[in-house]
C-alpha positions as semicolon CSV with decimal commas, in nm:
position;residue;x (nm);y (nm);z (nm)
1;X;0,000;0,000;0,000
2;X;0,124;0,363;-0,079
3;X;-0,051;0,693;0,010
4;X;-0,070;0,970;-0,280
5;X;-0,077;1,381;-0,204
6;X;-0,410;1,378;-0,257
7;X;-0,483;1,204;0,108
8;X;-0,276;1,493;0,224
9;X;-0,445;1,761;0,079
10;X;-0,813;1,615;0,216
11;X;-0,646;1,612;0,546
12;X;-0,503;1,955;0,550
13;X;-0,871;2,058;0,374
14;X;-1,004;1,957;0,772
15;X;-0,841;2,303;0,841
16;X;-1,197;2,440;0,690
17;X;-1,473;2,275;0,947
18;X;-1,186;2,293;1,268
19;X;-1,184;2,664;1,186
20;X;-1,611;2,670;1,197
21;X;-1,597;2,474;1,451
22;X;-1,293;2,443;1,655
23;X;-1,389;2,119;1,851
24;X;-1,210;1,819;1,903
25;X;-1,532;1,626;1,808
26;X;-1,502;1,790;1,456
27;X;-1,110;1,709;1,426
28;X;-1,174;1,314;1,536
29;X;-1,426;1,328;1,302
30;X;-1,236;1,477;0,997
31;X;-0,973;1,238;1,078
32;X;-1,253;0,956;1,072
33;X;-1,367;1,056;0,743
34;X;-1,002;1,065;0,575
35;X;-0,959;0,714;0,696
36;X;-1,286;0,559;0,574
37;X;-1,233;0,772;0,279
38;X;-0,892;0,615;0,223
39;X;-0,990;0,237;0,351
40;X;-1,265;0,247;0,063
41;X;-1,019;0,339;-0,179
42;X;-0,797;0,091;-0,108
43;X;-1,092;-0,193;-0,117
44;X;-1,176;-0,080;-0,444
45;X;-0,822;-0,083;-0,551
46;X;-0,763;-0,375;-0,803
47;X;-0,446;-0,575;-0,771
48;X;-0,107;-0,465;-0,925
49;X;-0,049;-0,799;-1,019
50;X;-0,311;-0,826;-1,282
51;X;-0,061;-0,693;-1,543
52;X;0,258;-0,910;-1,631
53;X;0,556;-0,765;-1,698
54;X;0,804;-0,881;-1,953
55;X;1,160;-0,765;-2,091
56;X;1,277;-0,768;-2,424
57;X;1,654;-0,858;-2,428
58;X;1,890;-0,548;-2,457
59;X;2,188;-0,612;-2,711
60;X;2,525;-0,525;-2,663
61;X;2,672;-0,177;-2,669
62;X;3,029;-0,046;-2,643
63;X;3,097;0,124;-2,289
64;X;3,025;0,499;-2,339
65;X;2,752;0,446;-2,569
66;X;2,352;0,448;-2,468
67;X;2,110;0,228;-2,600
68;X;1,719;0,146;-2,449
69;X;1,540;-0,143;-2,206
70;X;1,202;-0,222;-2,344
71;X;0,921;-0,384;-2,118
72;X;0,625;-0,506;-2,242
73;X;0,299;-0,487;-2,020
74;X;0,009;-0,718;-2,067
75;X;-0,355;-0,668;-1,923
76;X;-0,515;-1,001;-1,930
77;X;-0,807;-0,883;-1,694
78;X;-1,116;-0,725;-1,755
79;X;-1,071;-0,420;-1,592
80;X;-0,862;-0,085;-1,726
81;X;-0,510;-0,092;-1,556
82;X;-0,415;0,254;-1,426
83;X;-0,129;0,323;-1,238
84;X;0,269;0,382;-1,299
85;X;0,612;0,157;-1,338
86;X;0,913;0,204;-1,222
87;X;1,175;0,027;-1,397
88;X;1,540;-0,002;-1,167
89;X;1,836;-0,057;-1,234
90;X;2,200;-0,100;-1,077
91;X;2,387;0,283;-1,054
92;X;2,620;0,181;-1,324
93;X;2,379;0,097;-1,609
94;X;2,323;0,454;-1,607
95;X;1,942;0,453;-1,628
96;X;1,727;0,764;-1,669
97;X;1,318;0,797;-1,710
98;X;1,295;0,476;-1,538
99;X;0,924;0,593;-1,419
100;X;0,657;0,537;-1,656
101;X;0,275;0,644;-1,600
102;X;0,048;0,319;-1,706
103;X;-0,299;0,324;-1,886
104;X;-0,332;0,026;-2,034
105;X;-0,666;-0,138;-2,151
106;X;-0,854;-0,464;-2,084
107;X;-0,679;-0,721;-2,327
108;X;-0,382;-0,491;-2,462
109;X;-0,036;-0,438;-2,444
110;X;0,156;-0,137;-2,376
111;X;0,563;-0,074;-2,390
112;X;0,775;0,157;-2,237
113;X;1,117;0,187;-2,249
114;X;1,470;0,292;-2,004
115;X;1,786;0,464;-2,145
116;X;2,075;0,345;-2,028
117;X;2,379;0,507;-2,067
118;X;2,666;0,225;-1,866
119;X;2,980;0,386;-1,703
120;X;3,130;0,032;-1,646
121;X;3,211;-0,252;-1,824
122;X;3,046;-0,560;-1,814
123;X;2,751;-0,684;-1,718
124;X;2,493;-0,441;-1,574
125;X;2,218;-0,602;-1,394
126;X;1,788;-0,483;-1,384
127;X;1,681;-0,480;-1,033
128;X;1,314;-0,476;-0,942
129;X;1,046;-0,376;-1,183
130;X;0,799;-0,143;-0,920
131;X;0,392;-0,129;-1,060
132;X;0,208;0,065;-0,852
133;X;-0,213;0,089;-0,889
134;X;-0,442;0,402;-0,803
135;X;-0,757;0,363;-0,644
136;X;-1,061;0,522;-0,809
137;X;-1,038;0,848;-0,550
138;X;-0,652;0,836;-0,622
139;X;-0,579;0,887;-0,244
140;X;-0,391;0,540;-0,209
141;X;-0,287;0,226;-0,387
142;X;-0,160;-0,082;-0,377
143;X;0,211;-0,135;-0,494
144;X;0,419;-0,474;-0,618
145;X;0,778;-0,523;-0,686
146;X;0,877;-0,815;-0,937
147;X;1,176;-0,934;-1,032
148;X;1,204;-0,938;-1,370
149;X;1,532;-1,070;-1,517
150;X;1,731;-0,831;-1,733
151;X;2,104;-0,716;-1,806
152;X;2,266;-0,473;-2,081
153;X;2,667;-0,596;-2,174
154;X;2,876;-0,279;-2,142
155;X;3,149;-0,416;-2,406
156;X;3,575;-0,272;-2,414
157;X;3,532;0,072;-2,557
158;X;3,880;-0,008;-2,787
159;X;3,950;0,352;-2,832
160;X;4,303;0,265;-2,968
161;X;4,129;0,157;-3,278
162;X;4,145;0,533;-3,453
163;X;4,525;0,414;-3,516
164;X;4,407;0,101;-3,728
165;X;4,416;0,246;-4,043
166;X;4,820;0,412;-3,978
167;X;4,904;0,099;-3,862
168;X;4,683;-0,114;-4,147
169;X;4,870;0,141;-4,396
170;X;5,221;0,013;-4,248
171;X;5,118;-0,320;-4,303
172;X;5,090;-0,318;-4,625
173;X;5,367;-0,096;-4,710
174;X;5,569;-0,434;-4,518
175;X;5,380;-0,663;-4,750
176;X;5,469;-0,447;-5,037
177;X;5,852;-0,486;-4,982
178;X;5,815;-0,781;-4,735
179;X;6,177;-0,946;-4,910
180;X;6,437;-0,917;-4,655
181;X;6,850;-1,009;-4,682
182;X;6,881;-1,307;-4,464
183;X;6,656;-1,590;-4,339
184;X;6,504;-1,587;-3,997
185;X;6,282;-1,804;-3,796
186;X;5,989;-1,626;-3,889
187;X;6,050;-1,614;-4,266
188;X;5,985;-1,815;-4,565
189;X;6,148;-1,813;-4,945
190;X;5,994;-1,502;-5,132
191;X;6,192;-1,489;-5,476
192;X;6,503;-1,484;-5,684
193;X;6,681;-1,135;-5,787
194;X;7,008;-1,095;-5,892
195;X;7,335;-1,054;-5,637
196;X;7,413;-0,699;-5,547
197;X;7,681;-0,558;-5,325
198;X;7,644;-0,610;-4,979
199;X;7,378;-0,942;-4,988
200;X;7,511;-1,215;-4,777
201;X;7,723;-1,503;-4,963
202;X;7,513;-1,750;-4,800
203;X;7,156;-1,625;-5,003
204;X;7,341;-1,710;-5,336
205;X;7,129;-1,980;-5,486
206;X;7,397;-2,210;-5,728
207;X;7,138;-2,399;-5,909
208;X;6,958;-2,076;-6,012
209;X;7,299;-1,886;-6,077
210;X;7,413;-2,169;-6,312
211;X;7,120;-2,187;-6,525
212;X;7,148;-1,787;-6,560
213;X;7,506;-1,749;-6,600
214;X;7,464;-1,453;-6,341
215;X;7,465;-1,473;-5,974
216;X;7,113;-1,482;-5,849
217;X;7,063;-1,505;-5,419
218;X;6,705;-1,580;-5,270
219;X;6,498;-1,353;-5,078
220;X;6,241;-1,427;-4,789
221;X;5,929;-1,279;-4,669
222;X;5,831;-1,281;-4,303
223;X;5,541;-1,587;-4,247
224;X;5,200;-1,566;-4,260
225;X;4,974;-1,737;-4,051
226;X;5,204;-1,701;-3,719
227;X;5,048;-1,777;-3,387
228;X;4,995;-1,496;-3,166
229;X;4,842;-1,590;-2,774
230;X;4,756;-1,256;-2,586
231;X;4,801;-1,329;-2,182
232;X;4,547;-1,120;-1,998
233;X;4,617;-1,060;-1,615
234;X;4,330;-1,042;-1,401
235;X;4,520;-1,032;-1,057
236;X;4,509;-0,788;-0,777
237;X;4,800;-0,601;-0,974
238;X;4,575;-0,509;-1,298
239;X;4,296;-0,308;-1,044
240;X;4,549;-0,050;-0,996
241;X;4,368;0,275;-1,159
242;X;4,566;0,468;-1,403
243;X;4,415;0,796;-1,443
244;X;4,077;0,716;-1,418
245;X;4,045;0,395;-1,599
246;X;4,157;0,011;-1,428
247;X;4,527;-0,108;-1,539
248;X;4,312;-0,397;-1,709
249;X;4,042;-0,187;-1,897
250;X;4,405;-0,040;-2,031
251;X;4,538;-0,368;-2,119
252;X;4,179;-0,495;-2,322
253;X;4,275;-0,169;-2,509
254;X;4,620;-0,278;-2,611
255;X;4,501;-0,653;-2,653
256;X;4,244;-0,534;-2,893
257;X;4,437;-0,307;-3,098
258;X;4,675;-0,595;-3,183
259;X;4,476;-0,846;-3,247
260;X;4,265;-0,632;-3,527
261;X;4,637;-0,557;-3,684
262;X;4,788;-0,924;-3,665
263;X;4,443;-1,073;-3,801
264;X;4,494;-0,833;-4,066
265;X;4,769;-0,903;-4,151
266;X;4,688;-1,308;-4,180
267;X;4,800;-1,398;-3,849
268;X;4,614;-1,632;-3,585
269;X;4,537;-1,463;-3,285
270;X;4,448;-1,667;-2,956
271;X;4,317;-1,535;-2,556
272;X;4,365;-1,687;-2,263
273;X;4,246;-1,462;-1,932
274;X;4,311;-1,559;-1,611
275;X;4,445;-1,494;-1,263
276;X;4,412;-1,798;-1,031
277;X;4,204;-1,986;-1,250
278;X;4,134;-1,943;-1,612
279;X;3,813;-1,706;-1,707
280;X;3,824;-1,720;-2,022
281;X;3,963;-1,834;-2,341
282;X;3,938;-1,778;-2,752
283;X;4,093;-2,024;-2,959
284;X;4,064;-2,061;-3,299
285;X;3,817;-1,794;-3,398
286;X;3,829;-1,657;-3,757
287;X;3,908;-1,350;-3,883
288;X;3,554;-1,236;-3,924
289;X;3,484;-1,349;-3,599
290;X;3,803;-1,266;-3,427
291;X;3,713;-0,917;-3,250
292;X;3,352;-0,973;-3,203
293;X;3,484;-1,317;-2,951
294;X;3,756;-1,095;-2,794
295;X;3,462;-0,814;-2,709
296;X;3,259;-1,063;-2,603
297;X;3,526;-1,246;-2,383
298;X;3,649;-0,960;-2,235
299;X;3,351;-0,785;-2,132
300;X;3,258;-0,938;-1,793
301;X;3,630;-0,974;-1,682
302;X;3,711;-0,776;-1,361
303;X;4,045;-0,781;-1,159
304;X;4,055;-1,060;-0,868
305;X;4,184;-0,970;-0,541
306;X;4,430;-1,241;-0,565
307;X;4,814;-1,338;-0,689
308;X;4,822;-1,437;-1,066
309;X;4,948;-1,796;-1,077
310;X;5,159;-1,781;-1,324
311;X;5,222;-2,161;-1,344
312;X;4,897;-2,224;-1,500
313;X;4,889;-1,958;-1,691
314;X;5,178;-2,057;-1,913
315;X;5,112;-2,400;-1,874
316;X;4,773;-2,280;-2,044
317;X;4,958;-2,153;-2,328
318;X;5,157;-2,449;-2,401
319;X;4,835;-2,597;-2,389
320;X;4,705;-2,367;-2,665
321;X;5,001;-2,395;-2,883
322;X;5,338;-2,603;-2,912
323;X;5,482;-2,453;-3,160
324;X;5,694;-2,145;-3,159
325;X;5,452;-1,815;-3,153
326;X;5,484;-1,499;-2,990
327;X;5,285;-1,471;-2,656
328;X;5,174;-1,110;-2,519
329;X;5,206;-1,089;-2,169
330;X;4,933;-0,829;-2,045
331;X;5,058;-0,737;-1,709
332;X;5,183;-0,453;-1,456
333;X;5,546;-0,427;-1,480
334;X;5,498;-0,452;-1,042
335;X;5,862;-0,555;-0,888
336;X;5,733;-0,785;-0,628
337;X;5,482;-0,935;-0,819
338;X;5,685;-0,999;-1,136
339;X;6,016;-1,099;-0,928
340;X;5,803;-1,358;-0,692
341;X;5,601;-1,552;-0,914
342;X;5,649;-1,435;-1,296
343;X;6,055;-1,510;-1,376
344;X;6,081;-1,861;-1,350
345;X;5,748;-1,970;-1,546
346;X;5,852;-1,689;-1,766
347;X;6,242;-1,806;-1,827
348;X;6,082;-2,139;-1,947
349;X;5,842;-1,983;-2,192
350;X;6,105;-1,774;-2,308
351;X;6,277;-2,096;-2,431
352;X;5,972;-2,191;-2,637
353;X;5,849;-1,879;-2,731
354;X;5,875;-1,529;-2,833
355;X;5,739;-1,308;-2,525
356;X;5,649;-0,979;-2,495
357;X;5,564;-0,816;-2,194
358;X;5,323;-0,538;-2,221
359;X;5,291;-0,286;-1,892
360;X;5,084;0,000;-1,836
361;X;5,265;0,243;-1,620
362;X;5,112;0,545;-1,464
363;X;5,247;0,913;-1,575
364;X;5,193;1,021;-1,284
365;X;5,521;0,939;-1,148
366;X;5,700;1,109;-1,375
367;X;5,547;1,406;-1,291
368;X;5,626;1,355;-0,911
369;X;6,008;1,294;-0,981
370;X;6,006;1,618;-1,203
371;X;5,798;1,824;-0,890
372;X;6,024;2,005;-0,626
373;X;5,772;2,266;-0,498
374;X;5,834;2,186;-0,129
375;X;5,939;1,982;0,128
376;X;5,654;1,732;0,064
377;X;5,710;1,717;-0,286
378;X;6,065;1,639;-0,264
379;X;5,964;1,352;-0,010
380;X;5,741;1,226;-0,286
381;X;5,958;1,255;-0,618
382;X;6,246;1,017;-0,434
383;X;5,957;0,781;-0,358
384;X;5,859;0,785;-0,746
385;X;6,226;0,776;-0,845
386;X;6,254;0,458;-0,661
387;X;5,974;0,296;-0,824
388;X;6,090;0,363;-1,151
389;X;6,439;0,222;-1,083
390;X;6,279;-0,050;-0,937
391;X;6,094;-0,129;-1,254
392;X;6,367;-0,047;-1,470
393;X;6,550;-0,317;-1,287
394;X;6,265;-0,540;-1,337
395;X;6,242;-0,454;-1,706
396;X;6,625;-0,538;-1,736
397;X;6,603;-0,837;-1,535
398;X;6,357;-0,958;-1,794
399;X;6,550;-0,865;-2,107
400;X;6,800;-1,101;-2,005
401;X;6,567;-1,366;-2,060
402;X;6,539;-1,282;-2,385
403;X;6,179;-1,088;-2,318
404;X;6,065;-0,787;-2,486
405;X;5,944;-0,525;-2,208
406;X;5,694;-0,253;-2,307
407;X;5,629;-0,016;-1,990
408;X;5,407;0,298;-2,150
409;X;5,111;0,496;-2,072
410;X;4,764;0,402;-2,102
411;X;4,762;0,640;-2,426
412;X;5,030;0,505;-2,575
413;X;5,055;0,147;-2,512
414;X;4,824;-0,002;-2,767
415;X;5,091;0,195;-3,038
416;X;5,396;0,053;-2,892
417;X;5,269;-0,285;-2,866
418;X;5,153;-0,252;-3,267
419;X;5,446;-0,083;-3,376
420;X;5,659;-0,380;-3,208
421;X;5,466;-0,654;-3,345
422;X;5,570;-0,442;-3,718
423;X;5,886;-0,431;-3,575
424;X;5,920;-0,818;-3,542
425;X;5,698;-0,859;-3,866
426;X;5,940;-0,699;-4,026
427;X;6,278;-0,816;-3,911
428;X;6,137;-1,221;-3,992
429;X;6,169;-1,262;-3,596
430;X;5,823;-1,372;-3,482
């Protein structure tokens, strides 16, 4: 039951007879008639329940973009439903005009509809659908909340992807003169040209040279159809905030950017996300299908309050590919994290693989180190000074295991890591 401001106003209108007749006979009696008044309202008051509710399912949409929640209300009865909805919603989803005034007729169907604007990622969750029912004086009503099952997918934003088409016009400027001098692991036989000064000796193909009478060496191109397995760290380390966004949101970012390039560019791409425990995994998806999986994958991913165990992560990789590839490492370049669990597994996978390590780092402490306003601030650039060195250390540490160490801003990680992966395209080394 729920009272309405018309009950109010007839009992403030009592003010008229008390004034007539200021007796407490005439007040008790006022007070009498409000409550009949209000009781027969309330028996004449039909049931909320006699509509049903239903939800029509809300697609996808990329975080930062707004989209609508549609309900559908049925009145099987005889009688005219008249009343109001509220629609709710978790804070996140970013719902507005979530109230909705109802008139729906005996044997119809009326729809209203939410926006929903999400300012997380993931899943965002409906709460309680409210339907509230006048009574024929509109003093009070009778009020039911339902449960009615409901969620909108807030997906990665992937704002990194306005440098596709630089990095998509690099890749085909390294397809376009893909031949390189000498043979790598990563490179196959392109053509024959003819020798020129400074071409390695052992390029010169005989067979070819003899049936030319002119010396003729072969050329490679880097491979297509490499393996490439992104590692995405959902440990307590990744739910560190960088600016304003999580270390992981950052990392998705990066993750995405790379794989759009590398499938582009005829390579397989492959996800494995975990901390603890493995949440998810893509393997095998096509290129068509590629980024829409990754999206999808990534989405309801949040970081874990726990150590990553790093064990089973790269034993999950071996899992996903024995042969030679080049596995992103998605993590916080954190000293005690990386020096604890991450160099031995990592010095093994190093052996099999070619590993990149991908960090966001926070430009913040840059900014300390260069501050020197005060006492304070002096206090607080040697504490950011430290850090650094201590992840420079790290990083080194880690390039004498033969892995590549990428420690940028949220801003510009998603280029490094693209422009490396050219880098390597390039050189024959993946």
């Amino acid at each position: 039951m729920f009272v309405t401001g018309r009950l109010f106003a007839l009992v403030l209108l009592g003010a008229v007879p008390v004034l007539v007749r200021p007796d407490t006979t005439t007040v008790w009696t006022w007070v009498g008639v409000c409550l009949v008044a209000a009781a027969l309202d309330l028996a004449l008051t039909g049931s909320p329940r006699a509509v049903r509710v239903d939800r029509v399912p809300v697609a996808p949409v990329r975080l930062g973009e707004g989209t609508l929640t549609t309900l559908l209300v049925d009145n099987p009865g005889t009688r005219r439903f008249r009343g109001s909805l509220r629609d709710a919603w978790q804070p996140s989803a970013g719902a507005t005009g979530t109230r909705h005034r109802l008139a729906v007729p005996a044997g119809e169907r009326r729809q209203v509809t939410t926006s929903l604007l999400p300012t997380r990622r993931g899943d965002r969750l409906a709460d309680r659908v409210t339907v509230r029912r006048l009574g024929p004086l509109g003093l009070v009503g009778r009020q039911v909340s339902v449960v009615v099952a409901g969620h909108v997918r807030a997906l990665p934003p992937f704002h990194s992807r306005k440098h596709l088409p630089s990095r998509l016009a690099r890749l085909r400027q390294l397809d376009g003169r893909s031949a390189v001098r000498t043979r790598g692991q990563g490179t196959e036989f392109d053509s024959l040209r003819d020798y020129v000064d400074g071409d390695d000796v052992r390029s010169i193909d005989w067979r070819a040279t003899a049936r030319r009478r002119t010396t003729v060496v072969r050329t490679w191109q880097p491979e297509k159809d490499r393996h490439i397995i992104l590692v995405l760290d959902t440990s307590r380390t990744s739910a560190g905030r960088v600016g304003d966004v999580p270390r992981l949101d950052s990392a998705m970012d990066a993750a995405l950017l790379l794989a759009a390039l590398a499938s582009r560019a005829g390579d397989r791409v492959d996800l494995v996300a975990g901390d603890r425990r493995v949440h998810r995994k893509v393997v095998g998806a096509s290129r068509t299908e590629l980024l829409p999986d990754l999206v999808t994958a990534m989405a309801p991913l949040e970081p874990a309050l726990v150590e990553a165990d790093w064990s089973l992560l790269v034993s999950e990789v071996s899992r996903v590919s024995r042969q030679r590839g080049l596995v992103v490492l998605l993590t916080p370049l954190e000293p005690s994290a990386v020096e604890e669990s991450l160099l031995a597994p990592l010095s093994v996978l190093a052996q099999r693989h070619r590993v990149v390590l991908a960090s966001v780092s926070d430009p913040a402490l840059t900014a300390m180190v260069e501050a020197h306003d005060d006492g304070r601030a002096a206090y607080d650039a040697a504490a950011a000074a430290r850090t650094i060195a201590l992840r420079e250390r790290t990083g080194a540490a880690l390039g004498r295991l033969g892995v590549d160490v990428l420690d940028a801003d949220p801003e510009q990680l998603p280029v490094a890591l693209a422009d490396h992966y050219l880098l390597l395209k390039s050189r024959g080394l993946l």
